[in-house]
């Protein structure tokens, strides 16, 4: 069974702080994706990482993919209340397997 | 086309009743996926279609669950004899064919089911 473990499960920090959340896979997928989900909505794709060692930036969000392509991290700089949500990592082959997510709450 | 739509957005039913949900994918997408998400969990894969063919079903999909995509466009997910454990958000997603880095799924807003 392919598993993706995300940590921490919950994170509550003050606006302006930096944070990092992690995703570790039990196996190697063709690619790994990060999504953000708000309450009552479906997940929205943020980024896809494919190559070991890859780093992608999306404004204040930095995504890293480990050399072995089994671990990934999401770093947010100067967090804002609008960053609040559930951050999901997902392993992609012919279908997508999701981790349980990190629930992030940014306090104003 | 504004994206994936799902109907209804919310459904409350009594245990033992049957419910049916509908998903309309992005029009040019030939793949359609169903997921279930319970509180505090990520979405769990249930099944997916390529055109009208159902290509894979999860072990999570008991015989009370059935999904169809008769014309390769919209899909329905039916749950028969609902149980309280079926309470969850049911998400639909669509994509073009592809694997790995070329697979980008677009999710609908979900149908939230509460079984009393």
mmCIF file with all atom_site columns, C-alpha atoms in Angstrom:
data_model
loop_
_atom_site.group_PDB
_atom_site.id
_atom_site.type_symbol
_atom_site.label_atom_id
_atom_site.label_alt_id
_atom_site.label_comp_id
_atom_site.label_asym_id
_atom_site.label_entity_id
_atom_site.label_seq_id
_atom_site.pdbx_PDB_ins_code
_atom_site.Cartn_x
_atom_site.Cartn_y
_atom_site.Cartn_z
_atom_site.occupancy
_atom_site.B_iso_or_equiv
_atom_site.pdbx_formal_charge
_atom_site.auth_seq_id
_atom_site.auth_comp_id
_atom_site.auth_asym_id
_atom_site.auth_atom_id
_atom_site.pdbx_PDB_model_num
ATOM 1   C CA . UNK A 1 1   ? 0.000   0.000  0.000   1.00 0.00 ? 1   UNK A CA 1
ATOM 2   C CA . UNK A 1 2   ? 1.362   3.389  -0.968  1.00 0.00 ? 2   UNK A CA 1
ATOM 3   C CA . UNK A 1 3   ? 1.308   5.877  1.892   1.00 0.00 ? 3   UNK A CA 1
ATOM 4   C CA . UNK A 1 4   ? 2.022   9.572  2.178   1.00 0.00 ? 4   UNK A CA 1
ATOM 5   C CA . UNK A 1 5   ? 2.611   10.919 5.654   1.00 0.00 ? 5   UNK A CA 1
ATOM 6   C CA . UNK A 1 6   ? 2.314   14.617 6.310   1.00 0.00 ? 6   UNK A CA 1
ATOM 7   C CA . UNK A 1 7   ? 3.575   16.527 9.319   1.00 0.00 ? 7   UNK A CA 1
ATOM 8   C CA . UNK A 1 8   ? 2.599   18.302 11.339  1.00 0.00 ? 8   UNK A CA 1
ATOM 9   C CA . UNK A 1 9   ? -1.117  17.473 11.286  1.00 0.00 ? 9   UNK A CA 1
ATOM 10  C CA . UNK A 1 10  ? -2.000  20.904 12.667  1.00 0.00 ? 10  UNK A CA 1
ATOM 11  C CA . UNK A 1 11  ? -0.104  24.171 12.755  1.00 0.00 ? 11  UNK A CA 1
ATOM 12  C CA . UNK A 1 12  ? -1.229  27.494 14.151  1.00 0.00 ? 12  UNK A CA 1
ATOM 13  C CA . UNK A 1 13  ? 1.134   30.454 13.873  1.00 0.00 ? 13  UNK A CA 1
ATOM 14  C CA . UNK A 1 14  ? 1.070   34.232 13.915  1.00 0.00 ? 14  UNK A CA 1
ATOM 15  C CA . UNK A 1 15  ? 0.854   36.301 10.768  1.00 0.00 ? 15  UNK A CA 1
ATOM 16  C CA . UNK A 1 16  ? 4.308   37.173 9.460   1.00 0.00 ? 16  UNK A CA 1
ATOM 17  C CA . UNK A 1 17  ? 6.033   34.012 10.687  1.00 0.00 ? 17  UNK A CA 1
ATOM 18  C CA . UNK A 1 18  ? 7.657   31.424 8.441   1.00 0.00 ? 18  UNK A CA 1
ATOM 19  C CA . UNK A 1 19  ? 6.688   27.758 8.429   1.00 0.00 ? 19  UNK A CA 1
ATOM 20  C CA . UNK A 1 20  ? 7.557   24.457 6.803   1.00 0.00 ? 20  UNK A CA 1
ATOM 21  C CA . UNK A 1 21  ? 5.351   21.403 6.367   1.00 0.00 ? 21  UNK A CA 1
ATOM 22  C CA . UNK A 1 22  ? 6.542   18.008 5.244   1.00 0.00 ? 22  UNK A CA 1
ATOM 23  C CA . UNK A 1 23  ? 5.410   15.084 3.135   1.00 0.00 ? 23  UNK A CA 1
ATOM 24  C CA . UNK A 1 24  ? 7.079   11.664 3.152   1.00 0.00 ? 24  UNK A CA 1
ATOM 25  C CA . UNK A 1 25  ? 6.141   8.855  0.830   1.00 0.00 ? 25  UNK A CA 1
ATOM 26  C CA . UNK A 1 26  ? 6.579   5.142  1.355   1.00 0.00 ? 26  UNK A CA 1
ATOM 27  C CA . UNK A 1 27  ? 7.289   4.723  -2.346  1.00 0.00 ? 27  UNK A CA 1
ATOM 28  C CA . UNK A 1 28  ? 8.321   6.659  -5.425  1.00 0.00 ? 28  UNK A CA 1
ATOM 29  C CA . UNK A 1 29  ? 5.598   8.104  -7.609  1.00 0.00 ? 29  UNK A CA 1
ATOM 30  C CA . UNK A 1 30  ? 5.872   9.505  -11.120 1.00 0.00 ? 30  UNK A CA 1
ATOM 31  C CA . UNK A 1 31  ? 5.367   12.946 -9.606  1.00 0.00 ? 31  UNK A CA 1
ATOM 32  C CA . UNK A 1 32  ? 4.212   14.599 -6.412  1.00 0.00 ? 32  UNK A CA 1
ATOM 33  C CA . UNK A 1 33  ? 1.655   17.351 -6.138  1.00 0.00 ? 33  UNK A CA 1
ATOM 34  C CA . UNK A 1 34  ? 0.695   19.868 -3.457  1.00 0.00 ? 34  UNK A CA 1
ATOM 35  C CA . UNK A 1 35  ? -2.879  21.085 -3.096  1.00 0.00 ? 35  UNK A CA 1
ATOM 36  C CA . UNK A 1 36  ? -4.624  23.611 -0.888  1.00 0.00 ? 36  UNK A CA 1
ATOM 37  C CA . UNK A 1 37  ? -8.194  23.007 0.226   1.00 0.00 ? 37  UNK A CA 1
ATOM 38  C CA . UNK A 1 38  ? -10.526 25.475 1.904   1.00 0.00 ? 38  UNK A CA 1
ATOM 39  C CA . UNK A 1 39  ? -13.559 24.414 3.940   1.00 0.00 ? 39  UNK A CA 1
ATOM 40  C CA . UNK A 1 40  ? -16.459 23.302 1.788   1.00 0.00 ? 40  UNK A CA 1
ATOM 41  C CA . UNK A 1 41  ? -14.422 23.312 -1.397  1.00 0.00 ? 41  UNK A CA 1
ATOM 42  C CA . UNK A 1 42  ? -12.440 20.824 -3.446  1.00 0.00 ? 42  UNK A CA 1
ATOM 43  C CA . UNK A 1 43  ? -8.619  20.795 -3.423  1.00 0.00 ? 43  UNK A CA 1
ATOM 44  C CA . UNK A 1 44  ? -6.837  23.226 -5.747  1.00 0.00 ? 44  UNK A CA 1
ATOM 45  C CA . UNK A 1 45  ? -3.517  22.255 -7.306  1.00 0.00 ? 45  UNK A CA 1
ATOM 46  C CA . UNK A 1 46  ? -0.571  24.447 -6.275  1.00 0.00 ? 46  UNK A CA 1
ATOM 47  C CA . UNK A 1 47  ? 2.391   22.685 -7.864  1.00 0.00 ? 47  UNK A CA 1
ATOM 48  C CA . UNK A 1 48  ? 3.672   19.478 -9.423  1.00 0.00 ? 48  UNK A CA 1
ATOM 49  C CA . UNK A 1 49  ? 7.250   18.334 -8.769  1.00 0.00 ? 49  UNK A CA 1
ATOM 50  C CA . UNK A 1 50  ? 8.845   15.634 -10.852 1.00 0.00 ? 50  UNK A CA 1
ATOM 51  C CA . UNK A 1 51  ? 12.637  15.686 -10.653 1.00 0.00 ? 51  UNK A CA 1
ATOM 52  C CA . UNK A 1 52  ? 14.646  14.787 -7.552  1.00 0.00 ? 52  UNK A CA 1
ATOM 53  C CA . UNK A 1 53  ? 16.142  17.922 -5.993  1.00 0.00 ? 53  UNK A CA 1
ATOM 54  C CA . UNK A 1 54  ? 13.653  20.167 -7.767  1.00 0.00 ? 54  UNK A CA 1
ATOM 55  C CA . UNK A 1 55  ? 12.699  23.481 -6.180  1.00 0.00 ? 55  UNK A CA 1
ATOM 56  C CA . UNK A 1 56  ? 9.669   25.470 -7.308  1.00 0.00 ? 56  UNK A CA 1
ATOM 57  C CA . UNK A 1 57  ? 8.508   28.851 -6.067  1.00 0.00 ? 57  UNK A CA 1
ATOM 58  C CA . UNK A 1 58  ? 5.005   30.255 -6.110  1.00 0.00 ? 58  UNK A CA 1
ATOM 59  C CA . UNK A 1 59  ? 5.129   33.766 -4.634  1.00 0.00 ? 59  UNK A CA 1
ATOM 60  C CA . UNK A 1 60  ? 5.784   33.203 -0.897  1.00 0.00 ? 60  UNK A CA 1
ATOM 61  C CA . UNK A 1 61  ? 5.557   29.405 -1.214  1.00 0.00 ? 61  UNK A CA 1
ATOM 62  C CA . UNK A 1 62  ? 8.656   27.300 -1.895  1.00 0.00 ? 62  UNK A CA 1
ATOM 63  C CA . UNK A 1 63  ? 8.315   23.614 -2.729  1.00 0.00 ? 63  UNK A CA 1
ATOM 64  C CA . UNK A 1 64  ? 11.239  21.203 -2.558  1.00 0.00 ? 64  UNK A CA 1
ATOM 65  C CA . UNK A 1 65  ? 11.420  17.622 -3.790  1.00 0.00 ? 65  UNK A CA 1
ATOM 66  C CA . UNK A 1 66  ? 13.992  15.357 -2.185  1.00 0.00 ? 66  UNK A CA 1
ATOM 67  C CA . UNK A 1 67  ? 16.776  13.774 -4.201  1.00 0.00 ? 67  UNK A CA 1
ATOM 68  C CA . UNK A 1 68  ? 15.284  10.315 -3.673  1.00 0.00 ? 68  UNK A CA 1
ATOM 69  C CA . UNK A 1 69  ? 11.867  11.607 -4.825  1.00 0.00 ? 69  UNK A CA 1
ATOM 70  C CA . UNK A 1 70  ? 10.161  10.307 -1.701  1.00 0.00 ? 70  UNK A CA 1
ATOM 71  C CA . UNK A 1 71  ? 10.020  13.406 0.441   1.00 0.00 ? 71  UNK A CA 1
ATOM 72  C CA . UNK A 1 72  ? 8.893   16.951 -0.142  1.00 0.00 ? 72  UNK A CA 1
ATOM 73  C CA . UNK A 1 73  ? 8.464   20.144 1.802   1.00 0.00 ? 73  UNK A CA 1
ATOM 74  C CA . UNK A 1 74  ? 6.425   23.299 1.512   1.00 0.00 ? 74  UNK A CA 1
ATOM 75  C CA . UNK A 1 75  ? 7.873   26.457 3.038   1.00 0.00 ? 75  UNK A CA 1
ATOM 76  C CA . UNK A 1 76  ? 5.756   29.576 3.462   1.00 0.00 ? 76  UNK A CA 1
ATOM 77  C CA . UNK A 1 77  ? 7.469   32.885 4.087   1.00 0.00 ? 77  UNK A CA 1
ATOM 78  C CA . UNK A 1 78  ? 5.726   35.658 6.009   1.00 0.00 ? 78  UNK A CA 1
ATOM 79  C CA . UNK A 1 79  ? 2.472   33.747 6.413   1.00 0.00 ? 79  UNK A CA 1
ATOM 80  C CA . UNK A 1 80  ? -0.772  35.638 5.927   1.00 0.00 ? 80  UNK A CA 1
ATOM 81  C CA . UNK A 1 81  ? -4.310  34.849 7.154   1.00 0.00 ? 81  UNK A CA 1
ATOM 82  C CA . UNK A 1 82  ? -5.226  34.038 3.545   1.00 0.00 ? 82  UNK A CA 1
ATOM 83  C CA . UNK A 1 83  ? -2.810  31.097 3.684   1.00 0.00 ? 83  UNK A CA 1
ATOM 84  C CA . UNK A 1 84  ? -5.130  29.344 6.153   1.00 0.00 ? 84  UNK A CA 1
ATOM 85  C CA . UNK A 1 85  ? -6.326  26.005 4.825   1.00 0.00 ? 85  UNK A CA 1
ATOM 86  C CA . UNK A 1 86  ? -5.637  22.301 4.474   1.00 0.00 ? 86  UNK A CA 1
ATOM 87  C CA . UNK A 1 87  ? -2.427  21.567 2.573   1.00 0.00 ? 87  UNK A CA 1
ATOM 88  C CA . UNK A 1 88  ? -2.395  18.158 0.919   1.00 0.00 ? 88  UNK A CA 1
ATOM 89  C CA . UNK A 1 89  ? 0.426   16.357 -0.770  1.00 0.00 ? 89  UNK A CA 1
ATOM 90  C CA . UNK A 1 90  ? -0.400  13.691 -3.307  1.00 0.00 ? 90  UNK A CA 1
ATOM 91  C CA . UNK A 1 91  ? 1.523   11.018 -5.170  1.00 0.00 ? 91  UNK A CA 1
ATOM 92  C CA . UNK A 1 92  ? 0.654   10.714 -8.838  1.00 0.00 ? 92  UNK A CA 1
ATOM 93  C CA . UNK A 1 93  ? 0.826   7.710  -11.137 1.00 0.00 ? 93  UNK A CA 1
ATOM 94  C CA . UNK A 1 94  ? -2.276  6.790  -13.163 1.00 0.00 ? 94  UNK A CA 1
ATOM 95  C CA . UNK A 1 95  ? -4.329  8.024  -10.218 1.00 0.00 ? 95  UNK A CA 1
ATOM 96  C CA . UNK A 1 96  ? -3.649  10.276 -7.277  1.00 0.00 ? 96  UNK A CA 1
ATOM 97  C CA . UNK A 1 97  ? -3.063  9.135  -3.694  1.00 0.00 ? 97  UNK A CA 1
ATOM 98  C CA . UNK A 1 98  ? -3.427  11.829 -1.053  1.00 0.00 ? 98  UNK A CA 1
ATOM 99  C CA . UNK A 1 99  ? -1.861  12.276 2.344   1.00 0.00 ? 99  UNK A CA 1
ATOM 100 C CA . UNK A 1 100 ? -4.019  13.287 5.298   1.00 0.00 ? 100 UNK A CA 1
ATOM 101 C CA . UNK A 1 101 ? -2.938  16.882 5.055   1.00 0.00 ? 101 UNK A CA 1
ATOM 102 C CA . UNK A 1 102 ? -1.625  19.625 7.312   1.00 0.00 ? 102 UNK A CA 1
ATOM 103 C CA . UNK A 1 103 ? -4.272  21.967 8.639   1.00 0.00 ? 103 UNK A CA 1
ATOM 104 C CA . UNK A 1 104 ? -2.727  25.433 8.797   1.00 0.00 ? 104 UNK A CA 1
ATOM 105 C CA . UNK A 1 105 ? -4.208  28.365 10.683  1.00 0.00 ? 105 UNK A CA 1
ATOM 106 C CA . UNK A 1 106 ? -2.628  31.795 10.462  1.00 0.00 ? 106 UNK A CA 1
ATOM 107 C CA . UNK A 1 107 ? -3.596  34.112 13.292  1.00 0.00 ? 107 UNK A CA 1
ATOM 108 C CA . UNK A 1 108 ? -3.929  37.804 12.407  1.00 0.00 ? 108 UNK A CA 1
ATOM 109 C CA . UNK B 2 1   ? -17.225 25.907 -19.089 1.00 0.00 ? 1   UNK B CA 1
ATOM 110 C CA . UNK B 2 2   ? -16.443 27.115 -15.598 1.00 0.00 ? 2   UNK B CA 1
ATOM 111 C CA . UNK B 2 3   ? -15.085 23.915 -14.160 1.00 0.00 ? 3   UNK B CA 1
ATOM 112 C CA . UNK B 2 4   ? -16.260 20.733 -12.493 1.00 0.00 ? 4   UNK B CA 1
ATOM 113 C CA . UNK B 2 5   ? -19.711 20.967 -10.957 1.00 0.00 ? 5   UNK B CA 1
ATOM 114 C CA . UNK B 2 6   ? -21.411 18.663 -8.487  1.00 0.00 ? 6   UNK B CA 1
ATOM 115 C CA . UNK B 2 7   ? -25.021 18.347 -7.456  1.00 0.00 ? 7   UNK B CA 1
ATOM 116 C CA . UNK B 2 8   ? -26.338 18.499 -4.824  1.00 0.00 ? 8   UNK B CA 1
ATOM 117 C CA . UNK B 2 9   ? -23.853 20.383 -2.654  1.00 0.00 ? 9   UNK B CA 1
ATOM 118 C CA . UNK B 2 10  ? -25.408 19.000 0.504   1.00 0.00 ? 10  UNK B CA 1
ATOM 119 C CA . UNK B 2 11  ? -27.551 15.958 1.205   1.00 0.00 ? 11  UNK B CA 1
ATOM 120 C CA . UNK B 2 12  ? -29.106 14.798 4.467   1.00 0.00 ? 12  UNK B CA 1
ATOM 121 C CA . UNK B 2 13  ? -30.687 11.369 4.460   1.00 0.00 ? 13  UNK B CA 1
ATOM 122 C CA . UNK B 2 14  ? -31.854 8.724  6.863   1.00 0.00 ? 14  UNK B CA 1
ATOM 123 C CA . UNK B 2 15  ? -29.998 5.479  7.314   1.00 0.00 ? 15  UNK B CA 1
ATOM 124 C CA . UNK B 2 16  ? -31.160 2.873  4.824   1.00 0.00 ? 16  UNK B CA 1
ATOM 125 C CA . UNK B 2 17  ? -32.159 5.329  2.104   1.00 0.00 ? 17  UNK B CA 1
ATOM 126 C CA . UNK B 2 18  ? -30.523 5.463  -1.317  1.00 0.00 ? 18  UNK B CA 1
ATOM 127 C CA . UNK B 2 19  ? -28.796 8.607  -2.550  1.00 0.00 ? 19  UNK B CA 1
ATOM 128 C CA . UNK B 2 20  ? -27.424 9.628  -5.935  1.00 0.00 ? 20  UNK B CA 1
ATOM 129 C CA . UNK B 2 21  ? -24.892 12.335 -6.669  1.00 0.00 ? 21  UNK B CA 1
ATOM 130 C CA . UNK B 2 22  ? -24.067 13.876 -10.021 1.00 0.00 ? 22  UNK B CA 1
ATOM 131 C CA . UNK B 2 23  ? -20.790 15.218 -11.378 1.00 0.00 ? 23  UNK B CA 1
ATOM 132 C CA . UNK B 2 24  ? -20.353 17.265 -14.546 1.00 0.00 ? 24  UNK B CA 1
ATOM 133 C CA . UNK B 2 25  ? -16.679 17.367 -15.572 1.00 0.00 ? 25  UNK B CA 1
ATOM 134 C CA . UNK B 2 26  ? -14.853 19.964 -17.637 1.00 0.00 ? 26  UNK B CA 1
ATOM 135 C CA . UNK B 2 27  ? -16.253 19.312 -21.090 1.00 0.00 ? 27  UNK B CA 1
ATOM 136 C CA . UNK B 2 28  ? -13.092 18.262 -22.922 1.00 0.00 ? 28  UNK B CA 1
ATOM 137 C CA . UNK B 2 29  ? -11.839 16.018 -20.108 1.00 0.00 ? 29  UNK B CA 1
ATOM 138 C CA . UNK B 2 30  ? -12.104 12.314 -20.813 1.00 0.00 ? 30  UNK B CA 1
ATOM 139 C CA . UNK B 2 31  ? -11.219 11.155 -17.297 1.00 0.00 ? 31  UNK B CA 1
ATOM 140 C CA . UNK B 2 32  ? -13.465 11.454 -14.273 1.00 0.00 ? 32  UNK B CA 1
ATOM 141 C CA . UNK B 2 33  ? -12.607 10.478 -10.695 1.00 0.00 ? 33  UNK B CA 1
ATOM 142 C CA . UNK B 2 34  ? -14.594 10.037 -7.497  1.00 0.00 ? 34  UNK B CA 1
ATOM 143 C CA . UNK B 2 35  ? -13.074 10.506 -4.029  1.00 0.00 ? 35  UNK B CA 1
ATOM 144 C CA . UNK B 2 36  ? -14.430 10.396 -0.500  1.00 0.00 ? 36  UNK B CA 1
ATOM 145 C CA . UNK B 2 37  ? -13.112 12.691 2.205   1.00 0.00 ? 37  UNK B CA 1
ATOM 146 C CA . UNK B 2 38  ? -13.939 12.386 5.887   1.00 0.00 ? 38  UNK B CA 1
ATOM 147 C CA . UNK B 2 39  ? -13.171 14.959 8.530   1.00 0.00 ? 39  UNK B CA 1
ATOM 148 C CA . UNK B 2 40  ? -9.466  15.304 9.204   1.00 0.00 ? 40  UNK B CA 1
ATOM 149 C CA . UNK B 2 41  ? -8.453  13.104 6.281   1.00 0.00 ? 41  UNK B CA 1
ATOM 150 C CA . UNK B 2 42  ? -7.257  13.635 2.766   1.00 0.00 ? 42  UNK B CA 1
ATOM 151 C CA . UNK B 2 43  ? -9.427  12.524 -0.152  1.00 0.00 ? 43  UNK B CA 1
ATOM 152 C CA . UNK B 2 44  ? -9.554  8.738  -0.635  1.00 0.00 ? 44  UNK B CA 1
ATOM 153 C CA . UNK B 2 45  ? -9.729  7.399  -4.179  1.00 0.00 ? 45  UNK B CA 1
ATOM 154 C CA . UNK B 2 46  ? -12.946 5.506  -4.979  1.00 0.00 ? 46  UNK B CA 1
ATOM 155 C CA . UNK B 2 47  ? -13.042 4.956  -8.736  1.00 0.00 ? 47  UNK B CA 1
ATOM 156 C CA . UNK B 2 48  ? -12.268 6.514  -12.089 1.00 0.00 ? 48  UNK B CA 1
ATOM 157 C CA . UNK B 2 49  ? -13.528 6.469  -15.655 1.00 0.00 ? 49  UNK B CA 1
ATOM 158 C CA . UNK B 2 50  ? -11.877 7.047  -18.967 1.00 0.00 ? 50  UNK B CA 1
ATOM 159 C CA . UNK B 2 51  ? -14.700 8.051  -21.268 1.00 0.00 ? 51  UNK B CA 1
ATOM 160 C CA . UNK B 2 52  ? -17.520 5.664  -20.354 1.00 0.00 ? 52  UNK B CA 1
ATOM 161 C CA . UNK B 2 53  ? -15.275 2.838  -19.165 1.00 0.00 ? 53  UNK B CA 1
ATOM 162 C CA . UNK B 2 54  ? -14.777 2.351  -15.427 1.00 0.00 ? 54  UNK B CA 1
ATOM 163 C CA . UNK B 2 55  ? -11.069 1.508  -15.249 1.00 0.00 ? 55  UNK B CA 1
ATOM 164 C CA . UNK B 2 56  ? -10.442 1.044  -11.546 1.00 0.00 ? 56  UNK B CA 1
ATOM 165 C CA . UNK B 2 57  ? -12.397 0.671  -8.332  1.00 0.00 ? 57  UNK B CA 1
ATOM 166 C CA . UNK B 2 58  ? -10.977 0.934  -4.832  1.00 0.00 ? 58  UNK B CA 1
ATOM 167 C CA . UNK B 2 59  ? -11.565 -1.738 -2.223  1.00 0.00 ? 59  UNK B CA 1
ATOM 168 C CA . UNK B 2 60  ? -13.294 1.094  -0.335  1.00 0.00 ? 60  UNK B CA 1
ATOM 169 C CA . UNK B 2 61  ? -16.099 0.915  -2.865  1.00 0.00 ? 61  UNK B CA 1
ATOM 170 C CA . UNK B 2 62  ? -18.416 -1.662 -1.314  1.00 0.00 ? 62  UNK B CA 1
ATOM 171 C CA . UNK B 2 63  ? -21.189 -3.326 -3.284  1.00 0.00 ? 63  UNK B CA 1
ATOM 172 C CA . UNK B 2 64  ? -23.580 -0.656 -1.982  1.00 0.00 ? 64  UNK B CA 1
ATOM 173 C CA . UNK B 2 65  ? -21.739 1.892  -4.112  1.00 0.00 ? 65  UNK B CA 1
ATOM 174 C CA . UNK B 2 66  ? -22.095 2.108  -7.866  1.00 0.00 ? 66  UNK B CA 1
ATOM 175 C CA . UNK B 2 67  ? -20.829 4.685  -10.306 1.00 0.00 ? 67  UNK B CA 1
ATOM 176 C CA . UNK B 2 68  ? -21.719 5.213  -13.921 1.00 0.00 ? 68  UNK B CA 1
ATOM 177 C CA . UNK B 2 69  ? -20.669 7.440  -16.762 1.00 0.00 ? 69  UNK B CA 1
ATOM 178 C CA . UNK B 2 70  ? -23.018 6.262  -19.493 1.00 0.00 ? 70  UNK B CA 1
ATOM 179 C CA . UNK B 2 71  ? -22.124 8.680  -22.286 1.00 0.00 ? 71  UNK B CA 1
ATOM 180 C CA . UNK B 2 72  ? -18.623 9.565  -21.233 1.00 0.00 ? 72  UNK B CA 1
ATOM 181 C CA . UNK B 2 73  ? -19.701 12.971 -19.976 1.00 0.00 ? 73  UNK B CA 1
ATOM 182 C CA . UNK B 2 74  ? -21.430 13.385 -16.617 1.00 0.00 ? 74  UNK B CA 1
ATOM 183 C CA . UNK B 2 75  ? -21.198 10.703 -13.945 1.00 0.00 ? 75  UNK B CA 1
ATOM 184 C CA . UNK B 2 76  ? -23.422 9.535  -11.111 1.00 0.00 ? 76  UNK B CA 1
ATOM 185 C CA . UNK B 2 77  ? -22.448 7.927  -7.842  1.00 0.00 ? 77  UNK B CA 1
ATOM 186 C CA . UNK B 2 78  ? -25.196 6.003  -6.080  1.00 0.00 ? 78  UNK B CA 1
ATOM 187 C CA . UNK B 2 79  ? -25.079 4.725  -2.527  1.00 0.00 ? 79  UNK B CA 1
ATOM 188 C CA . UNK B 2 80  ? -27.699 2.164  -1.633  1.00 0.00 ? 80  UNK B CA 1
ATOM 189 C CA . UNK B 2 81  ? -28.891 1.456  1.909   1.00 0.00 ? 81  UNK B CA 1
ATOM 190 C CA . UNK B 2 82  ? -26.852 4.280  3.355   1.00 0.00 ? 82  UNK B CA 1
ATOM 191 C CA . UNK B 2 83  ? -25.085 3.832  6.680   1.00 0.00 ? 83  UNK B CA 1
ATOM 192 C CA . UNK B 2 84  ? -23.903 6.468  9.133   1.00 0.00 ? 84  UNK B CA 1
ATOM 193 C CA . UNK B 2 85  ? -20.336 5.636  8.170   1.00 0.00 ? 85  UNK B CA 1
ATOM 194 C CA . UNK B 2 86  ? -21.073 6.871  4.653   1.00 0.00 ? 86  UNK B CA 1
ATOM 195 C CA . UNK B 2 87  ? -21.258 10.437 5.964   1.00 0.00 ? 87  UNK B CA 1
ATOM 196 C CA . UNK B 2 88  ? -18.473 12.289 4.185   1.00 0.00 ? 88  UNK B CA 1
ATOM 197 C CA . UNK B 2 89  ? -17.655 14.760 1.450   1.00 0.00 ? 89  UNK B CA 1
ATOM 198 C CA . UNK B 2 90  ? -17.802 13.122 -1.973  1.00 0.00 ? 90  UNK B CA 1
ATOM 199 C CA . UNK B 2 91  ? -15.473 14.827 -4.420  1.00 0.00 ? 91  UNK B CA 1
ATOM 200 C CA . UNK B 2 92  ? -15.391 14.535 -8.175  1.00 0.00 ? 92  UNK B CA 1
ATOM 201 C CA . UNK B 2 93  ? -12.433 15.487 -10.338 1.00 0.00 ? 93  UNK B CA 1
ATOM 202 C CA . UNK B 2 94  ? -11.739 15.443 -14.059 1.00 0.00 ? 94  UNK B CA 1
ATOM 203 C CA . UNK B 2 95  ? -8.641  15.458 -16.214 1.00 0.00 ? 95  UNK B CA 1
ATOM 204 C CA . UNK B 2 96  ? -7.288  14.693 -19.633 1.00 0.00 ? 96  UNK B CA 1
ATOM 205 C CA . UNK B 2 97  ? -5.611  11.327 -20.086 1.00 0.00 ? 97  UNK B CA 1
ATOM 206 C CA . UNK B 2 98  ? -2.107  11.181 -18.728 1.00 0.00 ? 98  UNK B CA 1
ATOM 207 C CA . UNK B 2 99  ? 0.116   9.887  -16.001 1.00 0.00 ? 99  UNK B CA 1
ATOM 208 C CA . UNK B 2 100 ? 2.669   11.347 -13.665 1.00 0.00 ? 100 UNK B CA 1
ATOM 209 C CA . UNK B 2 101 ? 3.589   14.938 -14.303 1.00 0.00 ? 101 UNK B CA 1
ATOM 210 C CA . UNK B 2 102 ? 1.048   15.300 -17.081 1.00 0.00 ? 102 UNK B CA 1
ATOM 211 C CA . UNK B 2 103 ? -1.873  14.332 -14.861 1.00 0.00 ? 103 UNK B CA 1
ATOM 212 C CA . UNK B 2 104 ? -3.622  17.424 -13.560 1.00 0.00 ? 104 UNK B CA 1
ATOM 213 C CA . UNK B 2 105 ? -6.981  16.887 -11.937 1.00 0.00 ? 105 UNK B CA 1
ATOM 214 C CA . UNK B 2 106 ? -9.508  19.636 -11.413 1.00 0.00 ? 106 UNK B CA 1
ATOM 215 C CA . UNK B 2 107 ? -11.815 19.133 -8.468  1.00 0.00 ? 107 UNK B CA 1
ATOM 216 C CA . UNK B 2 108 ? -15.426 20.037 -8.018  1.00 0.00 ? 108 UNK B CA 1
ATOM 217 C CA . UNK B 2 109 ? -16.765 21.598 -4.807  1.00 0.00 ? 109 UNK B CA 1
ATOM 218 C CA . UNK B 2 110 ? -17.990 18.271 -3.482  1.00 0.00 ? 110 UNK B CA 1
ATOM 219 C CA . UNK B 2 111 ? -21.254 16.898 -2.153  1.00 0.00 ? 111 UNK B CA 1
ATOM 220 C CA . UNK B 2 112 ? -21.442 16.725 1.613   1.00 0.00 ? 112 UNK B CA 1
ATOM 221 C CA . UNK B 2 113 ? -23.513 13.740 2.757   1.00 0.00 ? 113 UNK B CA 1
ATOM 222 C CA . UNK B 2 114 ? -24.899 13.368 6.258   1.00 0.00 ? 114 UNK B CA 1
ATOM 223 C CA . UNK B 2 115 ? -26.594 10.090 7.133   1.00 0.00 ? 115 UNK B CA 1
ATOM 224 C CA . UNK B 2 116 ? -28.768 10.284 10.244  1.00 0.00 ? 116 UNK B CA 1
#
